[in-house]
Coordinates of C-alpha atoms and ligand atoms in Angstrom, one line a residue:
X1 CA -5.3 70.8 18.3
X2 CA -6.9 70.3 21.7
X3 CA -10.3 71.9 22.2
X4 CA -13.2 72.2 19.9
X5 CA -16.6 73.9 20.5
X6 CA -19.1 72.2 18.2
X7 CA -22.1 74.5 17.7
X8 CA -25.4 73.1 16.5
X9 CA -29.0 74.2 16.3
X10 CA -30.1 70.5 16.8
X11 CA -29.6 68.4 20.0
X12 CA -30.3 64.8 19.7
X13 CA -32.4 63.0 20.8
X14 CA -34.6 65.9 21.8
X15 CA -34.5 68.2 18.8
X16 CA -33.7 66.7 15.5
X17 CA -35.1 67.5 12.1
X18 CA -32.7 65.7 9.9
X19 CA -29.1 64.5 9.4
X20 CA -27.6 67.4 11.3
X21 CA -29.1 65.9 14.5
X22 CA -27.4 62.6 13.7
X23 CA -24.1 64.3 13.0
X24 CA -24.3 66.3 16.3
X25 CA -24.9 63.0 18.1
X26 CA -21.9 61.3 16.5
X27 CA -19.1 63.6 15.3
X28 CA -18.2 65.2 18.7
X29 CA -18.0 61.8 20.3
X30 CA -15.8 60.5 17.4
X31 CA -13.5 63.6 17.9
X32 CA -13.3 62.8 21.6
X33 CA -12.3 59.3 20.7
X34 CA -9.4 60.9 18.8
X35 CA -8.4 62.8 22.0
X36 CA -9.9 66.1 20.9
X37 CA -11.6 67.8 23.9
X38 CA -14.9 68.5 22.1
X39 CA -17.9 70.2 23.7
X40 CA -21.3 70.9 22.2
X41 CA -23.1 74.2 22.4
X42 CA -26.8 74.3 21.5
X43 CA -29.9 76.3 22.3
X44 CA -31.6 75.5 25.6
X45 CA -34.8 74.3 24.1
X46 CA -37.5 73.6 26.7
X47 CA -37.7 69.8 25.9
X48 CA -33.9 69.5 26.5
X49 CA -33.8 71.5 29.7
X50 CA -36.8 69.6 31.0
X51 CA -35.1 66.3 30.2
X52 CA -31.9 67.5 31.9
X53 CA -33.1 68.8 35.3
X54 CA -29.5 68.7 36.7
X55 CA -28.3 71.5 34.4
X56 CA -26.2 74.1 36.3
X57 CA -25.6 77.7 35.3
X58 CA -21.9 78.2 34.5
X59 CA -22.1 81.7 33.0
X60 CA -24.4 84.7 32.5
X61 CA -24.4 87.2 29.6
X62 CA -25.8 90.7 29.8
X63 CA -28.3 92.0 27.3
X64 CA -26.6 93.3 24.2
X65 CA -28.1 95.1 21.1
X66 CA -31.6 93.5 20.7
X67 CA -30.5 90.3 22.6
X68 CA -31.9 89.8 26.1
X69 CA -29.7 88.6 29.0
X70 CA -29.2 84.9 29.0
X71 CA -27.4 82.0 30.8
X72 CA -25.1 79.2 29.9
X73 CA -26.0 75.8 31.4
X74 CA -23.7 72.8 31.7
X75 CA -26.2 70.0 31.1
X76 CA -24.9 66.4 30.8
X77 CA -23.4 65.2 27.6
X78 CA -24.1 64.1 24.0
X79 CA -22.6 60.6 23.8
X80 CA -19.8 61.7 26.1
X81 CA -19.3 65.2 24.7
X82 CA -20.2 67.8 27.5
X83 CA -23.2 69.7 26.5
X84 CA -23.6 73.5 27.0
X85 CA -27.1 74.8 26.6
X86 CA -27.8 78.5 26.0
X87 CA -30.8 79.2 28.2
X88 CA -32.8 82.1 26.9
X89 CA -36.5 81.3 27.7
X90 CA -38.0 83.9 25.4
X91 CA -36.1 82.5 22.4
X92 CA -36.0 78.8 23.0
X93 CA -38.8 77.6 25.2
X94 CA -41.5 77.4 22.7
X95 CA -43.5 74.6 21.1
X96 CA -42.6 73.6 17.6
X97 CA -39.3 72.6 15.9
X98 CA -35.9 74.2 16.2
X99 CA -36.7 76.6 13.4
X100 CA -40.5 76.6 13.0
X101 CA -43.7 77.0 15.0
X102 CA -46.3 74.2 15.3
X103 CA -47.9 75.3 12.0
X104 CA -44.4 74.9 10.3
X105 CA -43.9 78.6 9.8
X106 CA -40.4 80.0 10.4
X107 CA -40.2 81.8 13.7
X108 CA -40.1 85.5 12.8
X109 CA -37.2 86.2 15.2
X110 CA -35.0 83.4 13.9
X111 CA -32.2 85.9 13.1
X112 CA -32.2 86.9 16.8
X113 CA -32.5 83.4 18.1
X114 CA -29.6 82.1 16.1
X115 CA -27.8 85.4 16.1
X116 CA -27.6 85.0 19.9
X117 CA -26.3 81.4 19.5
X118 CA -23.6 82.5 17.1
X119 CA -22.6 85.4 19.3
X120 CA -22.3 83.3 22.4
X121 CA -20.2 80.7 20.5
X122 CA -17.9 83.6 19.5
X123 CA -17.7 84.9 23.1
X124 CA -16.7 81.4 24.3
X125 CA -14.0 81.3 21.7
X126 CA -12.5 84.6 22.6
X127 CA -10.5 86.3 25.4
X128 CA -13.8 87.6 26.8
X129 CA -15.1 84.1 27.6
X130 CA -16.4 83.7 31.2
X131 CA -15.3 80.0 31.1
X132 CA -11.8 78.6 31.9
X133 CA -12.2 76.1 29.1
X134 CA -11.4 78.0 25.9
X135 CA -11.7 76.3 22.5
X136 CA -9.0 76.5 19.8
X137 CA -11.7 76.0 17.1
X138 CA -15.3 77.0 16.9
X139 CA -16.9 74.5 14.6
X140 CA -20.2 75.9 13.2
X141 CA -22.9 73.9 11.5
X142 CA -25.2 75.4 8.9
X143 CA -26.6 78.9 8.8
X144 CA -28.0 79.1 12.4
X145 CA -24.4 79.1 13.7
X146 CA -22.7 80.8 10.7
X147 CA -22.6 84.3 12.1
X148 CA -20.1 83.2 14.8
X149 CA -17.1 83.8 12.5
X150 CA -18.3 87.4 12.0
X151 CA -18.6 87.9 15.7
X152 CA -15.2 86.3 16.2
X153 CA -13.8 88.8 13.8
X154 CA -15.1 91.6 16.0
X155 CA -13.7 90.0 19.2
X156 CA -10.7 91.7 20.8
X157 CA -7.6 89.8 21.8
X158 CA -6.8 86.1 21.2
X159 CA -9.6 84.1 19.8
X160 CA -10.4 80.7 18.3
X161 CA -10.3 80.0 14.6
X162 CA -13.6 79.0 13.0
X163 CA -14.7 76.3 10.6
X164 CA -18.1 76.3 9.0
X165 CA -19.6 73.0 8.0
X166 CA -22.3 73.3 5.3
X167 CA -24.8 70.6 5.6
X168 CA -27.3 72.1 3.1
X169 CA -26.6 75.2 1.0
X170 CA -30.2 75.8 0.3
X171 CA -30.9 77.1 3.8
X172 CA -28.9 80.4 4.0
X173 CA -30.4 82.4 6.8
X174 CA -31.1 85.5 4.7
X175 CA -32.8 88.4 6.5
X176 CA -33.7 92.1 6.0
X177 CA -30.8 94.6 6.1
X178 CA -32.5 96.2 9.0
X179 CA -31.5 93.2 11.2
X180 CA -27.9 94.3 11.2
X181 CA -28.3 96.7 14.1
X182 CA -30.4 94.4 16.4
X183 CA -27.8 91.7 15.8
X184 CA -25.1 94.1 17.1
X185 CA -23.1 94.1 13.9
X186 CA -21.4 97.3 12.7
X187 CA -22.4 99.0 9.5
X188 CA -18.8 98.4 8.2
X189 CA -19.6 94.7 7.9
X190 CA -22.6 95.3 5.7
X191 CA -20.5 95.0 2.5
X192 CA -19.7 92.5 -0.2
X193 CA -16.6 91.6 1.9
X194 CA -18.8 90.9 4.8
X195 CA -22.3 89.8 5.7
X196 CA -24.2 91.5 2.9
X197 CA -25.9 89.4 0.2
X198 CA -27.8 91.1 -2.6
X199 CA -28.8 94.0 -0.3
X200 CA -29.8 91.6 2.6
X201 CA -27.9 90.0 5.5
X202 CA -27.0 86.4 5.0
X203 CA -25.8 84.3 7.9
X204 CA -24.3 81.6 5.7
X205 CA -22.6 84.0 3.4
X206 CA -21.0 85.7 6.5
X207 CA -19.7 82.3 7.6
X208 CA -18.4 81.4 4.2
X209 CA -16.6 84.8 4.1
X210 CA -15.2 85.0 7.6
X211 CA -14.4 81.4 8.6
X212 CA -10.8 80.2 8.2
X213 CA -11.9 76.9 6.7
X214 CA -15.0 75.5 5.1
X215 CA -16.2 71.9 5.1
X216 CA -19.2 70.3 3.3
X217 CA -20.4 66.9 3.9
X218 CA -19.3 65.0 0.8
X219 CA -16.6 65.4 -1.9
X220 CA -19.1 65.5 -4.8
X221 CA -21.3 68.1 -3.1
X222 CA -18.1 70.2 -2.5
X223 CA -17.6 70.3 -6.3
X224 CA -21.3 70.8 -7.1
X225 CA -21.7 73.9 -4.8
X226 CA -18.9 75.6 -6.7
X227 CA -20.9 75.6 -9.9
X228 CA -23.4 78.1 -11.0
X229 CA -26.1 75.5 -11.0
X230 CA -25.4 73.9 -7.6
X231 CA -24.1 77.0 -5.9
X232 CA -27.5 78.4 -5.0
X233 CA -26.2 82.0 -5.5
X234 CA -23.0 81.4 -3.5
X235 CA -21.1 79.4 -6.2
X236 CA -18.8 82.3 -7.0
X237 CA -17.9 83.0 -3.4
X238 CA -17.3 79.3 -2.8
X239 CA -15.1 79.1 -5.9
X240 CA -13.1 82.0 -4.5
X241 CA -12.5 79.9 -1.4
X242 CA -11.8 76.6 -3.0
X243 CA -8.4 76.2 -1.4
X244 CA -10.0 76.4 2.0
X245 CA -13.1 74.2 1.1
X246 CA -13.1 70.4 1.5
X247 CA -15.8 67.7 1.3
X248 CA -15.7 65.2 4.1
X249 CA -18.2 62.4 3.9
X250 CA -20.4 62.1 7.0
X251 CA -20.1 58.9 9.0
X252 CA -22.9 57.0 10.6
X253 CA -23.4 55.9 14.2
X254 CA -22.7 52.2 13.8
X255 CA -24.0 51.4 17.3
X256 CA -27.4 53.0 16.7
X257 CA -27.7 51.6 13.2
X258 CA -26.6 48.0 13.5
X259 CA -29.1 45.3 12.3
X260 CA -27.3 42.7 14.4
X261 CA -28.1 44.5 17.7
X262 CA -31.0 46.8 16.8
X263 CA -33.8 46.5 19.4
X264 CA -36.1 48.7 17.4
X265 CA -36.6 46.1 14.7
X266 CA -38.7 42.9 14.7
X267 CA -35.7 40.5 14.3
X268 CA -32.0 41.1 14.4
X269 CA -29.7 39.7 11.6
X270 CA -26.4 40.0 9.9
X271 CA -25.2 38.8 6.5
X272 CA -24.9 35.2 7.7
X273 CA -28.5 35.2 9.0
X274 CA -29.9 37.5 6.3
X275 CA -32.9 35.2 5.8
X276 CA -34.3 36.6 9.1
X277 CA -34.6 40.0 7.4
X278 CA -37.9 38.7 6.0
X279 CA -39.4 38.7 9.6
X280 CA -38.9 42.5 9.4
X281 CA -40.5 42.7 6.0
X282 CA -43.6 41.0 7.4
X283 CA -43.7 43.3 10.4
X284 CA -43.4 46.3 8.1
X285 CA -46.1 45.1 5.7
X286 CA -48.4 44.7 8.8
X287 CA -47.5 48.1 10.1
X288 CA -48.3 49.8 6.7
X289 CA -51.4 47.7 5.9
X290 CA -49.7 46.0 2.9
X291 CA -50.4 42.6 1.5
X292 CA -48.3 40.1 3.4
X293 CA -45.7 37.9 1.7
X294 CA -42.6 37.7 -0.4
X295 CA -44.2 38.0 -3.9
X296 CA -43.6 41.7 -4.2
X297 CA -40.4 43.8 -3.9
X298 CA -41.0 46.3 -1.0
X299 CA -39.6 49.8 -1.5
X300 CA -39.1 52.1 1.5
X301 CA -38.7 55.8 2.0
X302 CA -37.8 57.7 5.2
X303 CA -37.5 61.4 4.4
X304 CA -38.2 65.0 5.1
X305 CA -41.0 65.6 2.5
X306 CA -39.3 68.3 0.5
X307 CA -38.6 69.3 -3.1
X308 CA -34.9 68.5 -2.5
X309 CA -35.7 64.8 -1.9
X310 CA -37.6 64.2 -5.1
X311 CA -40.7 63.1 -3.2
X312 CA -42.9 64.3 -6.1
X313 CA -41.2 61.6 -8.3
X314 CA -42.0 59.0 -5.6
X315 CA -45.7 60.1 -5.8
X316 CA -45.5 59.8 -9.6
X317 CA -43.8 56.4 -9.3
X318 CA -46.6 55.2 -6.9
X319 CA -49.2 56.0 -9.5
X320 CA -47.1 54.4 -12.3
X321 CA -46.4 51.0 -10.7
X322 CA -49.2 49.4 -12.6
X323 CA -48.7 45.6 -12.7
X324 CA -45.2 45.7 -11.4
X325 CA -44.9 43.4 -8.4
X326 CA -43.8 46.3 -6.2
X327 CA -45.0 47.7 -2.8
X328 CA -44.2 51.0 -1.3
X329 CA -43.9 52.1 2.4
X330 CA -43.3 55.8 3.0
X331 CA -42.5 57.6 6.3
X332 CA -42.1 61.3 6.2
X333 CA -43.3 64.8 7.2
X334 CA -42.9 68.2 5.8
X335 CA -44.5 70.1 2.9
X336 CA -48.3 69.9 3.2
X337 CA -48.9 69.3 -0.5
X338 CA -46.6 66.3 -0.5
X339 CA -48.2 64.9 2.6
X340 CA -51.6 65.2 1.0
X341 CA -50.4 63.7 -2.3
X342 CA -48.9 60.7 -0.5
X343 CA -51.9 60.2 1.7
X344 CA -54.2 60.2 -1.4
X345 CA -51.9 57.8 -3.1
X346 CA -52.1 55.3 -0.3
X347 CA -55.9 55.5 -0.2
X348 CA -56.0 54.8 -4.0
X349 CA -53.6 51.8 -3.7
X350 CA -54.6 50.1 -0.5
X351 CA -52.5 47.0 0.2
X352 CA -49.8 48.2 -2.3
X353 CA -48.8 51.5 -1.0
X354 CA -48.7 52.5 2.7
X355 CA -47.9 56.0 4.1
X356 CA -47.2 57.2 7.6
X357 CA -47.0 61.0 8.0
X358 CA -44.9 62.0 11.0
X359 CA -41.5 61.7 12.5
X360 CA -40.9 58.3 14.1
X361 CA -37.4 57.1 14.7
X362 CA -38.4 53.6 15.7
X363 CA -40.4 53.1 12.5
X364 CA -37.4 54.5 10.5
X365 CA -35.3 51.6 11.8
X366 CA -38.0 49.0 10.8
X367 CA -38.2 50.5 7.3
X368 CA -34.4 50.2 6.9
X369 CA -34.6 46.5 8.0
X370 CA -37.9 45.5 6.5
X371 CA -37.9 46.8 3.0
X372 CA -36.1 45.2 0.1
X373 CA -34.7 48.4 -1.4
X374 CA -34.6 52.0 -0.2
X375 CA -35.6 55.0 -2.4
X376 CA -33.7 58.3 -2.3
X377 CA -34.3 60.1 -5.6
X378 CA -32.9 63.4 -4.4
X379 CA -32.6 66.4 -6.7
X380 CA -29.5 67.3 -4.7
X381 CA -28.1 65.6 -1.5
X382 CA -25.2 67.1 0.4
X383 CA -24.5 63.8 2.0
X384 CA -27.5 61.7 2.9
X385 CA -27.4 59.3 5.8
X386 CA -30.3 57.0 5.0
X387 CA -28.6 55.4 2.0
X388 CA -25.7 54.4 4.3
X389 CA -28.1 53.0 6.9
X390 CA -29.7 51.0 4.1
X391 CA -26.4 49.6 2.9
X392 CA -25.7 48.5 6.4
X393 CA -29.1 46.8 6.7
X394 CA -28.7 44.8 3.5
X395 CA -31.3 47.0 1.8
X396 CA -29.8 48.2 -1.5
X397 CA -30.5 51.9 -2.1
X398 CA -32.0 53.3 -5.3
X399 CA -30.7 56.8 -5.6
X400 CA -30.1 59.7 -7.9
X401 CA -26.3 60.1 -8.5
X402 CA -25.8 63.4 -6.8
X403 CA -23.8 64.7 -3.9
X404 CA -23.1 62.2 -1.2
X405 CA -25.3 59.6 -2.9
X406 CA -22.9 59.6 -5.8
X407 CA -20.0 59.1 -3.3
X408 CA -21.6 56.1 -1.5
X409 CA -23.8 54.2 -3.9
X410 CA -22.2 52.2 -6.8
X411 CA -24.7 51.4 -9.5
X412 CA -25.2 47.7 -10.3
X413 CA -24.1 46.8 -13.8
X414 CA -22.0 44.1 -15.4
X415 CA -18.7 45.8 -14.7
X416 CA -19.4 46.7 -11.1
X417 CA -20.9 43.4 -10.3
X418 CA -17.8 41.6 -11.8
X419 CA -15.5 44.0 -9.9
X420 CA -17.5 43.3 -6.6
X421 CA -18.2 47.0 -6.0
X422 CA -21.9 47.2 -6.9
X423 CA -24.0 47.9 -3.9
X424 CA -27.2 49.6 -5.2
X425 CA -28.7 51.4 -8.1
X426 CA -28.4 55.0 -9.3
X427 CA -29.6 57.2 -12.1
X428 CA -28.6 60.6 -13.4
X429 CA -31.5 62.2 -15.2
X430 CA -33.7 64.1 -12.8
X431 CA -37.1 62.7 -13.7
X432 CA -39.7 60.3 -12.6
X433 CA -39.2 58.3 -15.8
X434 CA -35.5 57.7 -14.8
X435 CA -36.6 56.6 -11.3
X436 CA -39.1 54.2 -12.7
X437 CA -36.6 52.7 -15.2
X438 CA -34.1 52.2 -12.3
X439 CA -36.8 50.5 -10.1
X440 CA -37.4 48.1 -13.0
X441 CA -33.6 47.4 -13.1
X442 CA -33.7 46.8 -9.3
X443 CA -36.7 44.5 -9.7
X444 CA -34.8 42.3 -12.3
X445 CA -31.8 42.1 -9.8
X446 CA -34.2 41.3 -6.9
X447 CA -35.6 38.4 -9.0
X448 CA -32.0 37.1 -9.4
X449 CA -31.1 36.0 -5.8
X450 CA -27.4 35.5 -6.5
X451 CA -27.1 39.1 -7.8
X452 CA -29.2 40.5 -4.9
X453 CA -27.2 38.7 -2.3
X454 CA -24.0 40.0 -3.9
X455 CA -25.3 43.6 -3.5
X456 CA -26.4 43.0 0.0
X457 CA -23.1 41.5 1.0
X458 CA -21.1 44.3 -0.4
X459 CA -23.3 47.0 1.2
X460 CA -23.2 45.3 4.6
X461 CA -19.4 45.0 4.5
X462 CA -18.7 48.7 3.9
X463 CA -17.3 50.8 6.8
X464 CA -19.1 54.1 7.1
X465 CA -18.1 54.6 10.7
X466 CA -17.0 58.1 11.8
X467 CA -13.4 57.5 12.7
X468 CA -11.8 58.2 9.3
X469 CA -14.0 61.3 8.8
X470 CA -13.2 62.6 12.3
X471 CA -9.5 62.4 11.4
X472 CA -10.2 64.5 8.4
X473 CA -11.9 67.1 10.5
X474 CA -8.9 67.2 12.7
X475 CA -6.7 67.9 9.7
X476 CA -9.0 70.8 8.8
X477 CA -8.8 72.2 12.3
X478 CA -5.0 72.0 12.2
X479 CA -4.9 73.8 8.8
X480 CA -7.2 76.5 10.1
X481 CA -4.9 77.1 13.1
X482 CA -1.9 77.2 10.8
X483 CA -3.6 79.8 8.6
X484 CA -4.3 82.0 11.6
X485 CA -0.7 82.1 12.5
X486 CA 0.4 83.3 9.0
Ligands
ADP501 P1 -31.6 65.4 5.7 O1 -30.7 65.8 6.8 O2 -31.5 66.2 4.4 O3 -33.1 65.3 6.1 P2 -30.3 62.8 5.9 O4 -30.4 61.6 5.0 O5 -28.9 63.3 6.1 O6 -31.2 63.9 5.2 O7 -30.8 62.5 7.3 C1 -32.1 62.3 7.6 C2 -32.2 61.8 9.0 O8 -33.5 62.1 9.6 C3 -32.1 60.3 9.1 O9 -31.6 59.9 10.4 C4 -33.5 59.9 8.9 O10 -33.8 58.6 9.4 C5 -34.2 60.9 9.7 N1 -35.6 61.2 9.3 C6 -36.0 62.0 8.3 N2 -37.4 62.0 8.3 C7 -37.8 61.2 9.3 C8 -39.1 60.7 9.8 N3 -40.2 61.2 9.2 N4 -39.1 59.9 10.8 C9 -38.0 59.5 11.4 N5 -36.8 59.8 11.0 C10 -36.7 60.6 9.9
GLC502 C1 -28.4 68.0 5.5 C2 -28.4 67.4 4.1 C3 -28.1 65.9 4.2 C4 -26.9 65.6 5.1 C5 -27.2 66.2 6.5 C6 -26.1 66.0 7.5 O1 -29.6 68.0 6.1 O2 -29.6 67.6 3.4 O3 -27.7 65.4 2.9 O4 -26.7 64.2 5.2 O5 -27.4 67.6 6.4 O6 -24.9 66.5 7.1

């Protein structure tokens, strides 16, 4: 397996809304370190093109169906992986996020914006490609790229195999049936064995149906999405493809997230100098207007504010802390109601609870370093990266045992402590009461320094680097290529 086109709607550092941005920054680079010639294809967002003034046009595509003519730009690299940007000003040069306008409403033409991205990915992977560089594999990420396998199916002549990586099954890219024609797809594809999904057109369903192989981002989530409860309407289809579906745990970028070298925190440290972590706690308390000192256990949250993440339980927890010696620092942005609830909570509990609404990467690092324990009570979590960052920063995570959280966090009890595997705290029941009970358990452990140090040491010693996972992706690419030759 030699060449991979990694297609992503997010381009770090310019356009990132969550973990997919981190994965786009790190996985292509890890694949290249394993001698796989990997290139990244992403939309030519205005911020990225402005930051990369040396971008040169390497191909042009004519208008097709409802798509306007567009250009492909060669524009620097993402940590060493050459970056191709799809320049279509009327689709991608807009204020707002990758998917939404400045008021957080989905762009009404998202099907066209990401349909075009998918189509160009397929062209680059087919005999019609204008580039000399031709990928063996088109690696799609989430719904905005998941129509590429359908377009590849339509391509004539030799073409790449496709792999769809599911980072979050709850975003499926479902649009009105009338979008079929503007997307340039034939009526014959609007079928159960095709892009159709309950009378509508679904990008993700199309990818799941047409791709040679499917990956999701943790082994537990791979099992969960095949159930009725976790399948979000696609469980049956995923069960039908279970032989081609595998869960590969995301890695983390161990250079960006390294407490011993991190310039974004108040004081660097490793396990042998863990006492210096408290300098970060003080800095964090100052930043969030919390009472200074070591008397209280400081809990941190960095999150998209969404139902998925159990932030409503964090709001409940904040109100229920009572006399517990616990402080809370929350950084996040997203659903308006949650933003308002959190802001109100901080106003009611000044000095105990601090909230920053916004997206701030530097502050995210200080929270990982400065808090004592990290909260991630997700209802579901395909992989989750923050719990791995926390482990590396000696900040035991408190999580709900679901998806990738269940695969990375080992709950602290007598048995796991004795076995030396405990690294944090987890609970199963999806409720605020279960979260509160687990925070109490964590508080007991925090008050027992030998136990706490054991947890920190274990977490800091774990290897979550990308190299092992990149090898697994390579095996998936090879299996996909074998299938296509059958
Ligand atoms: P998801 O992709 O579901 O949002 P992950 O845990 O995989 O969850 O990844 C989230 C990433 O986004 C992490 O790198 C996290 O630090 C970052 N992040 C989320 N919200 C914010 C925020 N408000 N400010 C800074 N970084 C954030
Ligand atoms: C998604 C998931 C998250 C995962 C990330 C990267 O946004 O919600 O759990 O870590 O993608 O794969």
